[in-house]
Amino acid sequence: MPGFEIFGEEEKKEIMDVLDTGVLFRYEFHDQRNGVYKVKEFEEKFARYCGCEHAQAVTSGTAALKVALMALGIGPGDEVITQGFTFVATWEAIFEVGAIPVFTEVDRTLNMDPADLEKKITSRTKCIIPVHMLGAQARIKEIIKIADKYSIPVLEDTAQAAGGTLDGKYLGTFGRCGTFSFDSVKTMTTGEGGMVITGDGELKKTMSEYHDHGHDHKVNPGGRGGEGRRFIGFNYRMMEIQGAIGIAQLAKLDSMIVAQKRNKAKLKEGASKIPGVSFRELMDEDGDTATFFTFILQDSEQCKRVNESLRADGFGAINWAENSWHFYPAWEHLLGGKTTSSCGYPFVSPGGKRRVIYDPEALPKSADLMGKTLVYPVSIKMGEEVLDNMCKALEKAAGA
């Protein structure tokens, strides 16, 4: 990761198709377009790639989560279960629709622990969002089985795992819908941008309308603005240049994953010499996108010693226990109930009653696991010299 490493003539060609028309907006201006509708084409190709019927392009992976939640009818009074190891966007979107995030432990997949999931389900649980973190599969089949038992829809957050599969089926296609991010550090990127995929035509219709101020997009004599609206919406439209880049990047996705797998395999070979090291549990190694390389030490003390050695050689790894973007105990704004709202919403209701309080020690199993886990992002073009030096640093850290 990320896809900008291999920007080339393909992206330039797609972008020039747009610039030659002068139309950056994804709708209307039919006479000027000369048949060029890049966002629509990107949606169709992405859906076909994933093996599902529908795709809705939006402005970001965060927007994709909100649009999907709104289409599923999630709102105030509802609880949505997700995991305590994810990017902040997952739970920000839950708050954004008025619902309350509930967090589960993660297991050695570094994704949602199905056993803890079932413990967290209540009568108010209206959606479950497992996250395919760091490019690899959650125990999605087990999660779907539990969700079906309680008739709860599953929304797969596949932001970091575009192109990933489980037993030959693409991630994002197991639940009612799946969301993706194409931001600047994703394996395939449009700079900013996101996608929701689904096999449900009615859900797609609702997402299409909601992401464009509620417009129903029916052809009418008055042109844009004359459409009907079933409900209020908002603006999460992807623009044509993003769609153009997405088309070119999607065509390269499989080859990007192949390159990442090759680089990850070499890093794993280097790390395997560390005493007591183990590796993240993968549900399907063939379906891993290899976006990240994860290795787990015996305890947090060994983890610190190893990473100190790696840092001394200029190859320090990410320790998620120290990272404030992705792990529950480090989300000080969540734990502290910090908000710009004068009434304290979403942590406090307009009437002054506290809606939710988060305990920083609520996920002890995850905290133990994260405290001894190190991660490297895997690039597409790491270079043999860089890989060799990283492996030497890992081998040296074996004595730490």
PDB file of C-alpha atoms in Angstrom, residues 6-132:
ATOM      1  CA  ILE A   6       1.919   3.043  -9.348  1.00  0.00           C
ATOM      2  CA  PHE A   7       0.051   6.020 -10.757  1.00  0.00           C
ATOM      3  CA  GLY A   8       0.766   6.012 -14.476  1.00  0.00           C
ATOM      4  CA  GLU A   9      -0.534   6.558 -17.957  1.00  0.00           C
ATOM      5  CA  GLU A  10      -3.722   4.607 -17.218  1.00  0.00           C
ATOM      6  CA  GLU A  11      -4.851   7.100 -14.561  1.00  0.00           C
ATOM      7  CA  LYS A  12      -3.835  10.046 -16.756  1.00  0.00           C
ATOM      8  CA  LYS A  13      -5.856   8.707 -19.661  1.00  0.00           C
ATOM      9  CA  GLU A  14      -8.990   8.257 -17.554  1.00  0.00           C
ATOM     10  CA  ILE A  15      -8.627  11.737 -16.042  1.00  0.00           C
ATOM     11  CA  MET A  16      -8.126  13.351 -19.452  1.00  0.00           C
ATOM     12  CA  ASP A  17     -11.357  11.736 -20.650  1.00  0.00           C
ATOM     13  CA  VAL A  18     -13.084  13.774 -17.948  1.00  0.00           C
ATOM     14  CA  LEU A  19     -11.189  17.005 -18.502  1.00  0.00           C
ATOM     15  CA  ASP A  20     -11.871  16.838 -22.219  1.00  0.00           C
ATOM     16  CA  THR A  21     -15.609  16.955 -21.480  1.00  0.00           C
ATOM     17  CA  GLY A  22     -15.290  19.755 -18.913  1.00  0.00           C
ATOM     18  CA  VAL A  23     -17.841  17.948 -16.700  1.00  0.00           C
ATOM     19  CA  LEU A  24     -16.689  17.083 -13.180  1.00  0.00           C
ATOM     20  CA  PHE A  25     -20.184  16.483 -11.737  1.00  0.00           C
ATOM     21  CA  ARG A  26     -21.406  12.884 -11.835  1.00  0.00           C
ATOM     22  CA  TYR A  27     -24.970  13.793 -12.920  1.00  0.00           C
ATOM     23  CA  GLU A  28     -26.557  15.778 -15.750  1.00  0.00           C
ATOM     24  CA  PHE A  29     -24.784  17.771 -18.550  1.00  0.00           C
ATOM     25  CA  HIS A  30     -25.570  14.928 -20.934  1.00  0.00           C
ATOM     26  CA  ASP A  31     -24.911  16.925 -24.110  1.00  0.00           C
ATOM     27  CA  GLN A  32     -21.378  17.858 -22.994  1.00  0.00           C
ATOM     28  CA  ARG A  33     -20.262  14.445 -21.806  1.00  0.00           C
ATOM     29  CA  ASN A  34     -19.908  12.544 -25.057  1.00  0.00           C
ATOM     30  CA  GLY A  35     -21.032   9.460 -23.184  1.00  0.00           C
ATOM     31  CA  VAL A  36     -18.395   9.811 -20.422  1.00  0.00           C
ATOM     32  CA  TYR A  37     -19.809   8.852 -16.992  1.00  0.00           C
ATOM     33  CA  LYS A  38     -16.775   7.793 -14.980  1.00  0.00           C
ATOM     34  CA  VAL A  39     -18.376   7.399 -11.537  1.00  0.00           C
ATOM     35  CA  LYS A  40     -21.170   5.265 -12.956  1.00  0.00           C
ATOM     36  CA  GLU A  41     -18.601   3.155 -14.829  1.00  0.00           C
ATOM     37  CA  PHE A  42     -16.504   2.792 -11.675  1.00  0.00           C
ATOM     38  CA  GLU A  43     -19.556   1.633  -9.713  1.00  0.00           C
ATOM     39  CA  GLU A  44     -20.441  -0.953 -12.317  1.00  0.00           C
ATOM     40  CA  LYS A  45     -16.896  -2.296 -12.594  1.00  0.00           C
ATOM     41  CA  PHE A  46     -16.372  -2.410  -8.820  1.00  0.00           C
ATOM     42  CA  ALA A  47     -19.637  -4.297  -8.292  1.00  0.00           C
ATOM     43  CA  ARG A  48     -18.689  -6.753 -11.032  1.00  0.00           C
ATOM     44  CA  TYR A  49     -15.210  -7.210  -9.557  1.00  0.00           C
ATOM     45  CA  CYS A  50     -16.685  -8.038  -6.132  1.00  0.00           C
ATOM     46  CA  GLY A  51     -19.330 -10.325  -7.603  1.00  0.00           C
ATOM     47  CA  CYS A  52     -22.319  -8.367  -6.328  1.00  0.00           C
ATOM     48  CA  GLU A  53     -25.172  -6.563  -8.043  1.00  0.00           C
ATOM     49  CA  HIS A  54     -24.919  -2.963  -6.856  1.00  0.00           C
ATOM     50  CA  ALA A  55     -22.317  -0.376  -5.874  1.00  0.00           C
ATOM     51  CA  GLN A  56     -22.769   3.194  -4.678  1.00  0.00           C
ATOM     52  CA  ALA A  57     -19.762   5.526  -4.917  1.00  0.00           C
ATOM     53  CA  VAL A  58     -19.411   8.238  -2.270  1.00  0.00           C
ATOM     54  CA  THR A  59     -16.886  10.826  -1.089  1.00  0.00           C
ATOM     55  CA  SER A  60     -15.034   8.719   1.503  1.00  0.00           C
ATOM     56  CA  GLY A  61     -15.020   5.453   3.416  1.00  0.00           C
ATOM     57  CA  THR A  62     -16.479   7.351   6.361  1.00  0.00           C
ATOM     58  CA  ALA A  63     -19.333   8.624   4.199  1.00  0.00           C
ATOM     59  CA  ALA A  64     -19.861   5.066   2.951  1.00  0.00           C
ATOM     60  CA  LEU A  65     -20.463   3.911   6.522  1.00  0.00           C
ATOM     61  CA  LYS A  66     -22.948   6.700   7.215  1.00  0.00           C
ATOM     62  CA  VAL A  67     -24.814   6.232   3.927  1.00  0.00           C
ATOM     63  CA  ALA A  68     -25.067   2.482   4.570  1.00  0.00           C
ATOM     64  CA  LEU A  69     -26.277   2.970   8.152  1.00  0.00           C
ATOM     65  CA  MET A  70     -28.899   5.500   7.035  1.00  0.00           C
ATOM     66  CA  ALA A  71     -30.100   3.142   4.311  1.00  0.00           C
ATOM     67  CA  LEU A  72     -30.424   0.387   6.915  1.00  0.00           C
ATOM     68  CA  GLY A  73     -32.636   2.674   8.987  1.00  0.00           C
ATOM     69  CA  ILE A  74     -30.282   3.018  11.945  1.00  0.00           C
ATOM     70  CA  GLY A  75     -30.896   6.030  14.187  1.00  0.00           C
ATOM     71  CA  PRO A  76     -31.375   7.433  17.706  1.00  0.00           C
ATOM     72  CA  GLY A  77     -32.119   4.819  20.357  1.00  0.00           C
ATOM     73  CA  ASP A  78     -30.303   2.104  18.437  1.00  0.00           C
ATOM     74  CA  GLU A  79     -27.074   0.369  19.374  1.00  0.00           C
ATOM     75  CA  VAL A  80     -24.519  -0.700  16.774  1.00  0.00           C
ATOM     76  CA  ILE A  81     -21.843  -3.214  17.728  1.00  0.00           C
ATOM     77  CA  THR A  82     -18.361  -2.894  16.289  1.00  0.00           C
ATOM     78  CA  GLN A  83     -14.874  -3.801  17.465  1.00  0.00           C
ATOM     79  CA  GLY A  84     -12.446  -1.934  19.699  1.00  0.00           C
ATOM     80  CA  PHE A  85      -9.653  -2.135  17.122  1.00  0.00           C
ATOM     81  CA  THR A  86     -10.657  -0.087  14.090  1.00  0.00           C
ATOM     82  CA  PHE A  87     -10.163   3.357  12.631  1.00  0.00           C
ATOM     83  CA  VAL A  88     -12.160   6.062  14.439  1.00  0.00           C
ATOM     84  CA  ALA A  89     -14.383   6.527  11.372  1.00  0.00           C
ATOM     85  CA  THR A  90     -16.276   3.312  12.141  1.00  0.00           C
ATOM     86  CA  TRP A  91     -17.712   4.576  15.400  1.00  0.00           C
ATOM     87  CA  GLU A  92     -17.849   8.224  14.312  1.00  0.00           C
ATOM     88  CA  ALA A  93     -20.342   7.168  11.632  1.00  0.00           C
ATOM     89  CA  ILE A  94     -22.435   5.343  14.237  1.00  0.00           C
ATOM     90  CA  PHE A  95     -22.629   8.481  16.375  1.00  0.00           C
ATOM     91  CA  GLU A  96     -23.303  10.537  13.244  1.00  0.00           C
ATOM     92  CA  VAL A  97     -26.606   8.737  12.616  1.00  0.00           C
ATOM     93  CA  GLY A  98     -27.613   9.166  16.271  1.00  0.00           C
ATOM     94  CA  ALA A  99     -26.925   5.593  17.399  1.00  0.00           C
ATOM     95  CA  ILE A 100     -24.624   4.370  20.187  1.00  0.00           C
ATOM     96  CA  PRO A 101     -21.437   2.395  19.424  1.00  0.00           C
ATOM     97  CA  VAL A 102     -20.868  -0.749  21.489  1.00  0.00           C
ATOM     98  CA  PHE A 103     -17.391  -2.281  21.339  1.00  0.00           C
ATOM     99  CA  THR A 104     -16.257  -5.912  21.327  1.00  0.00           C
ATOM    100  CA  GLU A 105     -12.947  -7.554  22.023  1.00  0.00           C
ATOM    101  CA  VAL A 106     -10.800  -8.685  19.115  1.00  0.00           C
ATOM    102  CA  ASP A 107      -9.177 -12.117  18.908  1.00  0.00           C
ATOM    103  CA  ARG A 108      -5.993 -13.268  17.185  1.00  0.00           C
ATOM    104  CA  THR A 109      -7.460 -12.427  13.805  1.00  0.00           C
ATOM    105  CA  LEU A 110      -7.248  -8.836  15.159  1.00  0.00           C
ATOM    106  CA  ASN A 111     -10.908  -8.615  14.241  1.00  0.00           C
ATOM    107  CA  MET A 112     -14.217  -8.999  16.044  1.00  0.00           C
ATOM    108  CA  ASP A 113     -14.373 -11.830  18.583  1.00  0.00           C
ATOM    109  CA  PRO A 114     -17.670 -13.638  17.815  1.00  0.00           C
ATOM    110  CA  ALA A 115     -17.967 -14.940  21.380  1.00  0.00           C
ATOM    111  CA  ASP A 116     -17.795 -11.422  22.809  1.00  0.00           C
ATOM    112  CA  LEU A 117     -20.127 -10.171  20.087  1.00  0.00           C
ATOM    113  CA  GLU A 118     -22.936 -12.415  21.271  1.00  0.00           C
ATOM    114  CA  LYS A 119     -22.455 -11.192  24.857  1.00  0.00           C
ATOM    115  CA  LYS A 120     -22.898  -7.569  23.723  1.00  0.00           C
ATOM    116  CA  ILE A 121     -26.197  -8.045  21.833  1.00  0.00           C
ATOM    117  CA  THR A 122     -29.257  -6.451  23.461  1.00  0.00           C
ATOM    118  CA  SER A 123     -32.800  -5.659  22.391  1.00  0.00           C
ATOM    119  CA  ARG A 124     -31.467  -2.301  21.163  1.00  0.00           C
ATOM    120  CA  THR A 125     -28.841  -3.813  18.837  1.00  0.00           C
ATOM    121  CA  LYS A 126     -29.882  -2.900  15.294  1.00  0.00           C
ATOM    122  CA  CYS A 127     -26.672  -3.452  13.326  1.00  0.00           C
ATOM    123  CA  ILE A 128     -23.311  -5.227  13.620  1.00  0.00           C
ATOM    124  CA  ILE A 129     -20.185  -3.804  11.957  1.00  0.00           C
ATOM    125  CA  PRO A 130     -17.260  -6.234  11.845  1.00  0.00           C
ATOM    126  CA  VAL A 131     -14.116  -4.669  10.405  1.00  0.00           C
ATOM    127  CA  HIS A 132     -11.695  -6.528   8.140  1.00  0.00           C
TER     128      HIS A 132
END
